[in-house]
Structures are given as structure tokens and as C-alpha cells.
Coordinates of C-alpha atoms and ligand atoms in Angstrom, one line a residue:
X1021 CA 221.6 -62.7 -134.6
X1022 CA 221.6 -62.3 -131.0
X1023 CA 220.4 -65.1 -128.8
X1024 CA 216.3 -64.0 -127.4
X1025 CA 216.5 -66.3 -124.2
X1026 CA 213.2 -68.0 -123.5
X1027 CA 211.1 -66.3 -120.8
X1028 CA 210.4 -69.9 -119.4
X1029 CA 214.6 -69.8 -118.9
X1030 CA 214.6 -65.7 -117.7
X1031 CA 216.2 -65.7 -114.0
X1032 CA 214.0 -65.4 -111.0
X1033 CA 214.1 -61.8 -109.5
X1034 CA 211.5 -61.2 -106.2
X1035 CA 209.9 -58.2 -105.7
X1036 CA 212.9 -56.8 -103.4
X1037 CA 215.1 -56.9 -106.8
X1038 CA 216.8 -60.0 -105.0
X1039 CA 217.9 -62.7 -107.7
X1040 CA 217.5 -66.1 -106.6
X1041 CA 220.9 -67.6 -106.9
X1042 CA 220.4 -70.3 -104.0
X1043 CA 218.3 -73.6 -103.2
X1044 CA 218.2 -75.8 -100.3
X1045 CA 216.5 -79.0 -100.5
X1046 CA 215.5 -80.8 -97.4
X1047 CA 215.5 -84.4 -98.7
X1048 CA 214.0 -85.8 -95.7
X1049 CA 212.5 -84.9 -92.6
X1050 CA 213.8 -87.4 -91.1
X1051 CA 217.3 -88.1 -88.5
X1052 CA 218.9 -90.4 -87.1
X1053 CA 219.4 -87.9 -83.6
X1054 CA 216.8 -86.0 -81.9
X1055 CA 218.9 -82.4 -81.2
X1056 CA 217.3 -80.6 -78.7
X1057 CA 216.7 -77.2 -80.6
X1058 CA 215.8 -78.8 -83.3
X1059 CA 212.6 -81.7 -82.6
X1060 CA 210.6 -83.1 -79.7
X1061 CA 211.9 -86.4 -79.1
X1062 CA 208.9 -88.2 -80.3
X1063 CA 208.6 -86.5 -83.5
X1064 CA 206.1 -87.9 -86.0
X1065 CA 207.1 -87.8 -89.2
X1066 CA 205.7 -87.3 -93.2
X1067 CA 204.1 -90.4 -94.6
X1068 CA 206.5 -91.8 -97.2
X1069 CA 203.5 -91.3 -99.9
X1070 CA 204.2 -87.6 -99.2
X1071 CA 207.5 -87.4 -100.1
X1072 CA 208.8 -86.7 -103.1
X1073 CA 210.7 -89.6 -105.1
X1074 CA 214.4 -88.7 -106.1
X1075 CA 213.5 -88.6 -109.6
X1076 CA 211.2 -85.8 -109.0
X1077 CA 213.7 -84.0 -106.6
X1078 CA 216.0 -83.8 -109.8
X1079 CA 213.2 -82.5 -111.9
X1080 CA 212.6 -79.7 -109.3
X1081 CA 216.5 -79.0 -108.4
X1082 CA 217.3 -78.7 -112.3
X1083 CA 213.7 -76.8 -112.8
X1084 CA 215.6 -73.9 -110.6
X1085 CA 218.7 -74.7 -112.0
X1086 CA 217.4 -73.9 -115.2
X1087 CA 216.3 -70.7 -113.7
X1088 CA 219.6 -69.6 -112.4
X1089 CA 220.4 -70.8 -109.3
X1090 CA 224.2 -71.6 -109.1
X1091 CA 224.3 -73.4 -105.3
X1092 CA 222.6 -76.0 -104.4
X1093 CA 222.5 -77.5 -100.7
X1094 CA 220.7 -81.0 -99.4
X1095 CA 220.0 -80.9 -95.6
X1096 CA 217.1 -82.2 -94.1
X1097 CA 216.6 -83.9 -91.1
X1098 CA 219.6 -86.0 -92.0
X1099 CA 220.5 -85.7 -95.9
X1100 CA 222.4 -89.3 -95.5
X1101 CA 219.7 -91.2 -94.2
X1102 CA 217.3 -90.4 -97.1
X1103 CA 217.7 -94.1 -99.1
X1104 CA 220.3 -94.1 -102.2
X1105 CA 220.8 -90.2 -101.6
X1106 CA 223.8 -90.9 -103.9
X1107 CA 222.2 -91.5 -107.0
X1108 CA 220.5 -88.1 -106.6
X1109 CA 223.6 -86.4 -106.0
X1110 CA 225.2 -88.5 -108.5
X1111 CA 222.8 -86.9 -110.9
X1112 CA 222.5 -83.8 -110.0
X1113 CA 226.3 -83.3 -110.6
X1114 CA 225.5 -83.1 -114.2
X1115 CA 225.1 -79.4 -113.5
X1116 CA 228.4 -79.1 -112.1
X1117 CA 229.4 -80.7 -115.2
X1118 CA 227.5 -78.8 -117.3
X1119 CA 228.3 -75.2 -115.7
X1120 CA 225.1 -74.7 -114.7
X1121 CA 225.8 -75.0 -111.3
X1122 CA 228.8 -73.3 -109.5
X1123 CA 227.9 -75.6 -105.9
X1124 CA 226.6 -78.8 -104.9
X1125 CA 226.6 -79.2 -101.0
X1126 CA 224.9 -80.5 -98.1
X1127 CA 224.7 -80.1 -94.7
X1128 CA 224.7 -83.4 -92.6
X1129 CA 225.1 -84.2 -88.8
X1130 CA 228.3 -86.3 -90.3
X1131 CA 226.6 -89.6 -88.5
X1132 CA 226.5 -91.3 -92.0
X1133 CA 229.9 -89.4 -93.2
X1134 CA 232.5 -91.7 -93.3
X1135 CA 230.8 -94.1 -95.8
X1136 CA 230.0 -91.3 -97.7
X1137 CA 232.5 -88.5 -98.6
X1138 CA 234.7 -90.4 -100.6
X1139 CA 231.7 -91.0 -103.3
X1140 CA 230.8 -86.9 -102.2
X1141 CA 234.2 -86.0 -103.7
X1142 CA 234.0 -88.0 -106.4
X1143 CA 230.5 -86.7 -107.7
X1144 CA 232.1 -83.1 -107.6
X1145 CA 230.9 -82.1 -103.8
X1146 CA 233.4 -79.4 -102.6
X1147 CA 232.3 -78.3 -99.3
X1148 CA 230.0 -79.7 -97.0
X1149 CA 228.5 -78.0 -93.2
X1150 CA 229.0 -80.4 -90.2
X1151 CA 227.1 -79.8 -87.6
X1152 CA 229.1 -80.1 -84.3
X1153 CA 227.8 -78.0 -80.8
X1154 CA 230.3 -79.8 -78.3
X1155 CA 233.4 -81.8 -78.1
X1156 CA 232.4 -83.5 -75.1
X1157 CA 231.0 -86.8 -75.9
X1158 CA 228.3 -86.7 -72.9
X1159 CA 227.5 -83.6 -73.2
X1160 CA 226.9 -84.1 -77.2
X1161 CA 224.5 -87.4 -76.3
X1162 CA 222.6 -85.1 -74.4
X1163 CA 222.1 -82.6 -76.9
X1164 CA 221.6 -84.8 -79.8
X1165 CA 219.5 -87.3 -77.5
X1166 CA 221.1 -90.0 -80.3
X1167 CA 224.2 -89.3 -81.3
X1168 CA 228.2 -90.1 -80.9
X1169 CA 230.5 -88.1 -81.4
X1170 CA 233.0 -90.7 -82.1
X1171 CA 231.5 -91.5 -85.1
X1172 CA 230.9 -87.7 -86.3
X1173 CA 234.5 -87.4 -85.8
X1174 CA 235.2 -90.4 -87.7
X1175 CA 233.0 -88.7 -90.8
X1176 CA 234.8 -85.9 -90.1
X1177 CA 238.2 -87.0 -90.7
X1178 CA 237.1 -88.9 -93.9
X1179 CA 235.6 -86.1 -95.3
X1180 CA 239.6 -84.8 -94.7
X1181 CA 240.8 -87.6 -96.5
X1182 CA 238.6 -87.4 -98.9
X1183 CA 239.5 -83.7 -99.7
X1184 CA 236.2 -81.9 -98.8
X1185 CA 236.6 -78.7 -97.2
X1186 CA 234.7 -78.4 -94.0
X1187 CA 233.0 -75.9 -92.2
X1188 CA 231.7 -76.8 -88.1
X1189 CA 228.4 -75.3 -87.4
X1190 CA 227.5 -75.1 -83.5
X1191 CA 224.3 -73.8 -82.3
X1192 CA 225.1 -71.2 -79.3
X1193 CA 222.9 -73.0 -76.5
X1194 CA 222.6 -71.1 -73.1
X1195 CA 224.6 -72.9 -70.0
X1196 CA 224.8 -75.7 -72.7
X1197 CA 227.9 -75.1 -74.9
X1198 CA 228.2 -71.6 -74.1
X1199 CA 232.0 -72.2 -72.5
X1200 CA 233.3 -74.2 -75.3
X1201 CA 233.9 -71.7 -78.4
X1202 CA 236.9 -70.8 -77.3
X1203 CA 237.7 -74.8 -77.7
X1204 CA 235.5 -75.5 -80.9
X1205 CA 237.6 -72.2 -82.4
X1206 CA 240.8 -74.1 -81.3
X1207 CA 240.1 -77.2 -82.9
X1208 CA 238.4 -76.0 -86.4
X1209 CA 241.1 -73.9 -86.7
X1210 CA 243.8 -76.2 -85.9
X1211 CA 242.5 -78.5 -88.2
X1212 CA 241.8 -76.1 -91.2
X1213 CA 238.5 -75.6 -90.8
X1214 CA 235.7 -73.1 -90.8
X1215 CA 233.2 -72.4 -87.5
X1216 CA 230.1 -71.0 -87.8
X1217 CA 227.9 -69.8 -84.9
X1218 CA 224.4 -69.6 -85.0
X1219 CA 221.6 -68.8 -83.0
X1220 CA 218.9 -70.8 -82.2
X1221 CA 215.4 -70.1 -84.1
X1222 CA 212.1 -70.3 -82.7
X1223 CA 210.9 -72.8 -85.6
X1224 CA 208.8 -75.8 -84.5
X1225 CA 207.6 -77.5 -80.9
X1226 CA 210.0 -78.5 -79.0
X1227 CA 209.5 -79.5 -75.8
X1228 CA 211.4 -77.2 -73.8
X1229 CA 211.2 -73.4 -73.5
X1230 CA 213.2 -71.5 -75.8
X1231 CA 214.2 -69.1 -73.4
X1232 CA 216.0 -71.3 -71.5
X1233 CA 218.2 -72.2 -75.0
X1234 CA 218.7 -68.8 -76.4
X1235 CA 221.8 -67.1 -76.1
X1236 CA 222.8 -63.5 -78.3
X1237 CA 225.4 -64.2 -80.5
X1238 CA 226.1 -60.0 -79.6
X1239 CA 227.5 -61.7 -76.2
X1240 CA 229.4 -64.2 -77.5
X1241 CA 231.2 -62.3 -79.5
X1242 CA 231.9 -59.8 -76.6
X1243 CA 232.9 -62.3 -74.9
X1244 CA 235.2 -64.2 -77.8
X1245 CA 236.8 -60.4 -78.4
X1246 CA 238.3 -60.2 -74.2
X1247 CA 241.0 -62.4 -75.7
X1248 CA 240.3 -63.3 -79.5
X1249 CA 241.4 -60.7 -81.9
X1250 CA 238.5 -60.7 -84.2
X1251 CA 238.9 -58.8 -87.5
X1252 CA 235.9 -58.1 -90.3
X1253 CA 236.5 -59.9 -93.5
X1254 CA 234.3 -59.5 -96.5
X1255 CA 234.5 -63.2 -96.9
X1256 CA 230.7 -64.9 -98.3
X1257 CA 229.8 -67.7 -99.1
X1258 CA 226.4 -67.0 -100.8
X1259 CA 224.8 -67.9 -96.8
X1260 CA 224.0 -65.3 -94.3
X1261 CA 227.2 -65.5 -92.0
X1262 CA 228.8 -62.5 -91.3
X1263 CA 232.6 -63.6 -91.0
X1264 CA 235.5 -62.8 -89.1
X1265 CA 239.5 -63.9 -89.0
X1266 CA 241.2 -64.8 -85.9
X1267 CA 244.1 -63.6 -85.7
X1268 CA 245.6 -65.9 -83.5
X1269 CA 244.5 -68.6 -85.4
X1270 CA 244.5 -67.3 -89.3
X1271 CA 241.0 -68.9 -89.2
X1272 CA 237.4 -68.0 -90.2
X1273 CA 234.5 -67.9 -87.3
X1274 CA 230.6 -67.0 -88.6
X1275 CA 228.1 -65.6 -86.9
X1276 CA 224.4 -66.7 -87.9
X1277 CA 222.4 -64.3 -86.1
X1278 CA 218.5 -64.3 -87.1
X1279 CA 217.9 -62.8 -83.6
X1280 CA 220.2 -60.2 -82.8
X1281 CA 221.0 -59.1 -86.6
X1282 CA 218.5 -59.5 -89.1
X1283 CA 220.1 -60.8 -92.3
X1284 CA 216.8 -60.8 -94.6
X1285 CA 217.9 -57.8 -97.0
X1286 CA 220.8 -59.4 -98.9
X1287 CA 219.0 -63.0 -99.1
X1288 CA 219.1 -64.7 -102.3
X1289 CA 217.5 -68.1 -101.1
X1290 CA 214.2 -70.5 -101.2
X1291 CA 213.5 -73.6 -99.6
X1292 CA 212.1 -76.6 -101.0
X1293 CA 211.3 -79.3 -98.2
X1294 CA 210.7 -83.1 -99.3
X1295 CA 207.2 -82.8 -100.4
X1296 CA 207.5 -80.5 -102.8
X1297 CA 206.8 -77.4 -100.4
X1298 CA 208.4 -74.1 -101.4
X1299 CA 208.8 -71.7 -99.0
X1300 CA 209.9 -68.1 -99.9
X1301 CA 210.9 -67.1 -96.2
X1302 CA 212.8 -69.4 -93.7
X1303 CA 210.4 -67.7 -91.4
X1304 CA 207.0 -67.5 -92.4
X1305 CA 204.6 -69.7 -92.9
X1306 CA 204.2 -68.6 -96.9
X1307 CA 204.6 -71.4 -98.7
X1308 CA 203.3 -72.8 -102.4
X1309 CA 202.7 -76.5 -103.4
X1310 CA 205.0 -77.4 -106.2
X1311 CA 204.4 -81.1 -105.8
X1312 CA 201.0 -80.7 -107.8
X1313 CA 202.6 -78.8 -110.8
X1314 CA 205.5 -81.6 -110.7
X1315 CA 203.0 -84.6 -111.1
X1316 CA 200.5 -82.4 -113.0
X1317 CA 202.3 -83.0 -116.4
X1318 CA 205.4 -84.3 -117.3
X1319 CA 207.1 -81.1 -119.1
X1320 CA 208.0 -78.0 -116.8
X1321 CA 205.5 -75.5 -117.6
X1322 CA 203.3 -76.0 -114.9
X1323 CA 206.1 -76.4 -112.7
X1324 CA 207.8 -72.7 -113.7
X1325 CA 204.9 -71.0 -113.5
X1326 CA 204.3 -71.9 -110.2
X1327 CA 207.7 -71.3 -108.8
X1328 CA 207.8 -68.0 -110.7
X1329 CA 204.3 -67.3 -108.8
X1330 CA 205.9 -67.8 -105.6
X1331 CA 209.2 -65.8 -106.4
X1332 CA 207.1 -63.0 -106.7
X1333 CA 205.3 -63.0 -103.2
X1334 CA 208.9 -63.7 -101.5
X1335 CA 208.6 -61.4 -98.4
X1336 CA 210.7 -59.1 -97.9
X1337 CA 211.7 -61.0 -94.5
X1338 CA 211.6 -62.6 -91.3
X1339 CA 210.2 -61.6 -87.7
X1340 CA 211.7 -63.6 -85.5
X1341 CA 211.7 -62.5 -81.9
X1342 CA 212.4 -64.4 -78.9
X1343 CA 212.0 -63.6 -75.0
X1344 CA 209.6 -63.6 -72.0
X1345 CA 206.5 -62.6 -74.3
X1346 CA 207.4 -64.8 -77.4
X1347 CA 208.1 -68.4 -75.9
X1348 CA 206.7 -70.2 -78.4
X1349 CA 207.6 -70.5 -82.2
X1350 CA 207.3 -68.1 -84.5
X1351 CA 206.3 -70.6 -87.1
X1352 CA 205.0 -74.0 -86.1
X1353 CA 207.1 -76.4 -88.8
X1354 CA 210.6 -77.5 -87.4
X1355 CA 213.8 -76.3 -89.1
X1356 CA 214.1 -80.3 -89.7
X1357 CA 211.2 -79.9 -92.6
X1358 CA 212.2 -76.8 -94.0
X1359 CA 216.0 -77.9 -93.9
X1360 CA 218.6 -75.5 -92.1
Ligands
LIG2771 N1 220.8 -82.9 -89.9 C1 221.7 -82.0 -90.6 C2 222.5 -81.2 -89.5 O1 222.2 -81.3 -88.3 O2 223.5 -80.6 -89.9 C3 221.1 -81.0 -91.5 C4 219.7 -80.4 -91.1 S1 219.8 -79.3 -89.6 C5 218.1 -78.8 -89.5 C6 220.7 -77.9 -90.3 C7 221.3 -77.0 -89.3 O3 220.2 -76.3 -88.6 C8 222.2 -77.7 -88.2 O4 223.4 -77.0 -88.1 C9 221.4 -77.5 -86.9 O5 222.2 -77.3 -85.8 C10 220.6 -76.2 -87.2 N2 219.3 -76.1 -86.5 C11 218.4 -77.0 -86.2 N3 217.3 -76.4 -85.5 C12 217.7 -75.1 -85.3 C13 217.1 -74.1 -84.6 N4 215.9 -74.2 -84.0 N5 217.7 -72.9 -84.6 C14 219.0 -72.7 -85.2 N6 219.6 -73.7 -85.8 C15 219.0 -74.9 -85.9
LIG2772 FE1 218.7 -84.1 -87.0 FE2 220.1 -82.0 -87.8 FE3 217.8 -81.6 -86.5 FE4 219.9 -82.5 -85.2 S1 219.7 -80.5 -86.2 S2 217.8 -83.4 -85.1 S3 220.9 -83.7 -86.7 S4 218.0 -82.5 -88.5

């Protein structure tokens, strides 16, 4: 007899024919630094009654697991500052376990790192994004308002240690960082791992003009080619970089380019953010509640049918623009709720 799959367990297709292969979770809103790009300095934050309790975060990670999605990322705000994040990641490596799940990763400002990646190893974490815009220790306070780079670095290398595979992500910032790829490239590379580039997105009040921050990823890589050699590799890793190999270095360098390159039509991903807020679009405001389905009942049902609801308005992308007309952001919730 063959095997009739439940509908409840079909996999979730959008309107586009995209499957949805790929949740990211933002466990917090919350940080322990205050980037630049990212909040206002005095950012007020969800009421803890808001946010969803790690036992309901692994009902609604393995509720989409369920429904085929093989990668899962935690990011935030600041993954490793949520309290006992391990015991959700411990759990949630059942699906790793189970072959549900081909990925469990996160994305982390590597503050909280070296306590951590030992235990990340062990519970079946692979890779993890570290989030690194400058190697100069001033100029990295100043960007992070909060942070020290000593102690990313310290993450950093046990992370190494500990056998995860790393990959740098630096925000291009304008007069900021802009002189230092050719050194971040340098020092990934030399120390075997991946860099990814990425613009910066007009998501949330900042403080500060945009304009002032943004710089094309188009020029950089003009730039990075007067004495890179840069060659096209069909290397993906189930994100929107577009990779290249440096020759000179044998090593991989992303580009992240909302902006310049629009990266909507191959996108297999949703958001969830901590309360339970599913949006369809990293960039627009569409969003459904699955926090009420969750606490509605304690089986799935109301819980599929809402995701399944939303799946089907996914849009078929974003429209981000920034310059001298659009200084503002396109969507008012930071990329701290909605997890990057
Ligand atoms: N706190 C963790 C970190 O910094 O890696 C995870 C969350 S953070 C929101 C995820 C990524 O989004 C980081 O690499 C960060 O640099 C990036 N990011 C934050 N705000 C951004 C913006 N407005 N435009 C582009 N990237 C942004
Ligand atoms: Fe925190 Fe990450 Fe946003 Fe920086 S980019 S403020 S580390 S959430």
C-alpha cells in the first residue's frame, strides 16, 4: 500500500511555487550592544509577558519542521542572551537526530560565544554567522555603542576549537568600515573562514539618517576586483548570498545585496520573531499572529492552519529603496525583532 501523507504534514508551497525550506527564529529582541544600523540606543523593548516561552518556541520550530523545513536559524537581538537558550537548542536537536532537519544554526554577535560553542557542537550545531564589521577595537565600540571586540574574538576562537565552521558577516557602512574589506577578507580567509557582505536595510528607527550609512555593495565589489581576483561560484547555502572565490586567498566572500540586487525570486524563507509573529517578507509589514493558534489548543491544528494561511499570502517580494527621497524605513520594526 503506498503511504497517503496527511495534508496537515503536506509541505508549504507560496503562491510563487517557492517551497519553504527555511526558518529563522528571533528568540529575543533583545542585545547586549546597541549597533548603529541596527537600534536607537535607547531602544524599548517587548514586555517579557509578550514573549514566547521556550517551550512554545519548540512547539512552533518543530510545527514547521513538520512541514518541511530542513534549516533552522536562531538570531535575534542577541540569540545568547535569551535565558537557558541551550535547553531549546538542546531540544530542538532532536530533529537533527531525527533527520528531519538537515541545519540547526544561529547567528550571534559572538559576545556570549566562548561559553557557548562547546555545548553548540555538542548539540549538533555545525555552522554558526558571527557578526564582525571592523577589526579595530575603537572603531568596533563605536559601531556596536557596547561591545569588545576582545571578547568576540575570544568566541571566535572557541567556536574554532570547538569545531564550528564560521562564517564573518560585516555590514558595508559608508566612511565607516568601507576601507577595511580588503583586511576582514585577509583575516577570514587566513583563518578558514567565510565573509559575507551585506548592505544595510532601511528596517526600523534609528537615529541617524540612512543615507549617511549606505554604501552599494555594486562599488565594493568594483572596488575589491582593482586587485582581488573574484571568480563566480555556484556555492549556496540555502541564504541569499551570491558568492565568490578569491583567488588569492582560495576563500569564499558573499555579497548580501537587498539594495542594489534584489534577491526575493529564489527565497525559500519566513520569519518568526519572539512573540509568535510570522512574517512572510523580511520587508513588509505582512505579518500573521501565530501566538494565538499556539496557546489556543494544545494540539497543532490551529497552529497549521494558520501558518498554511500565511504561506499562501507570502509576497512575491521586497521594495526596499534607499536615497535622498526615501530616508526613512521602509518598514518601521527593526531587523533586531524580526531577526537578520
Ligand atoms: N545579534 C546577532 C548578530 O548581530 O549577529 C543576530 C541578530 S542581527 C539583527 C543579524 C544580522 O543582521 C547581523 O549580521 C547584523 O549586522 C545585521 N543587521 C542588523 N541590522 C541591519 C540592517 N539595518 N541592515 C543590514 N543588516 C543588518
Ligand atoms: Fe544586537 Fe545584532 Fe542588532 Fe548589533 S546587529 S544591535 S548585535 S541584534
Amino acid at each position: 500500500m503506498p503511504t497517503v501523507r496527511s495534508p496537515s504534514h503536506s509541505p508549504l508551497v507560496d503562491p510563487f511555487g517557492r517551497a519553504i525550506t527555511y526558518l529563522r527564529v528571533s528568540v529575543t529582541d533583545r542585545c547586549d550592544f546597541r549597533c548603529v544600523y541596527c537600534m536607537a540606543e535607547d531602544m524599548t523593548f517587548l514586555p517579557k509577558r509578550d514573549v514566547l516561552s521556550l517551550e512554545e518556541l519548540d512547539r512552533l520550530c518543530s510545527a514547521f519542521v513538520d512541514r518541511g523545513v530542513r534549516k533552522l536559524r536562531l538570531t535575534g537581538g542577541e540569540p545568547l542572551v535569551r535565558k537557558n537558550i541551550m535547553t531549546l537548542i538542546a531540544n530542538l536537536s532532536r530533529h537533527l537526530g531525527s533527520g528531519a532537519l538537515d541545519e540547526l544554526t544561529l547567528t550571534t554577535n559572538g559576545s556570549q560565544l566562548a561559553r557557548h560553542a562547546r555545548e553548540l557542537a555538542d548539540h549538533g550545531v555545525r555552522r554558526i554567522n558571527v557578526s564582525v564589521d571592523t577589526l579595530d577595537a575603537d572603531k568596533f565600540r563605536s559601531i556596536t555603542r557596547w561591545g569588545e571586540l576582545g571578547k568576540v574574538m575570544d568566541g571566535i576562537r572557541a567556536a574554532q576549537a570547538a569545531g564550528l565552521e564560521i562564517k564573518i558577516n560585516a555590514v558595508a557602512l559608508k566612511g565607516v568600515n568601507e576601507h577595511e574589506f580588503d583586511d576582514l577578507i585577509r583575516w577570514t580567509h587566513g583563518e578558514g573562514m567565510d565573509l559575507t557582505l551585506i548592505e544595510t536595510m532601511p528596517l526600523g528607527e534609528i537615529g541617524d539618517d540612512r543615507t549617511d550609512q549606505y554604501l552599494p555593495l555594486s562599488l565594493v565589489r568594483s572596488r575589491l576586483a582593482e586587485h582581488w581576483t573574484l571568480e563566480d561560484i555556484p556555492y549556496k547555502t540555502g541564504g541569499p548570498a551570491r558568492y565568490v572565490r578569491v583567488a588569492e586567498t582560495g576563500g569564499r566572500l558573499g555579497f548580501i545585496t537587498p539594495l542594489t540586487h534584489n534577491f526575493c525570486e529564489g527565497c525559500n524563507r519566513v520569519r518568526v520573531t519572539c512573540t509568535g509573529t510570522l512574517f512572510m517578507c523580511l520587508g513588509q509589514e505582512d505579518a500573521a499572529d501565530l501566538r494565538a493558534p499556539l496557546r489556543a489548543s494544545e494540539g497543532d491544528e490551529l497552529l497549521q492552519a494558520a501558518i498554511e494561511e500565511a504561506i499562501a499570502r507570502k509576497p512575491k517580494g521586497h521594495d526596499f529603496v534607499i536615497d535622498r527621497t526615501h530616508r526613512g524605513p521602509a518598514v518601521s520594526r527593526h531587523m533586531s525583532v524580526t531577526g537578520g
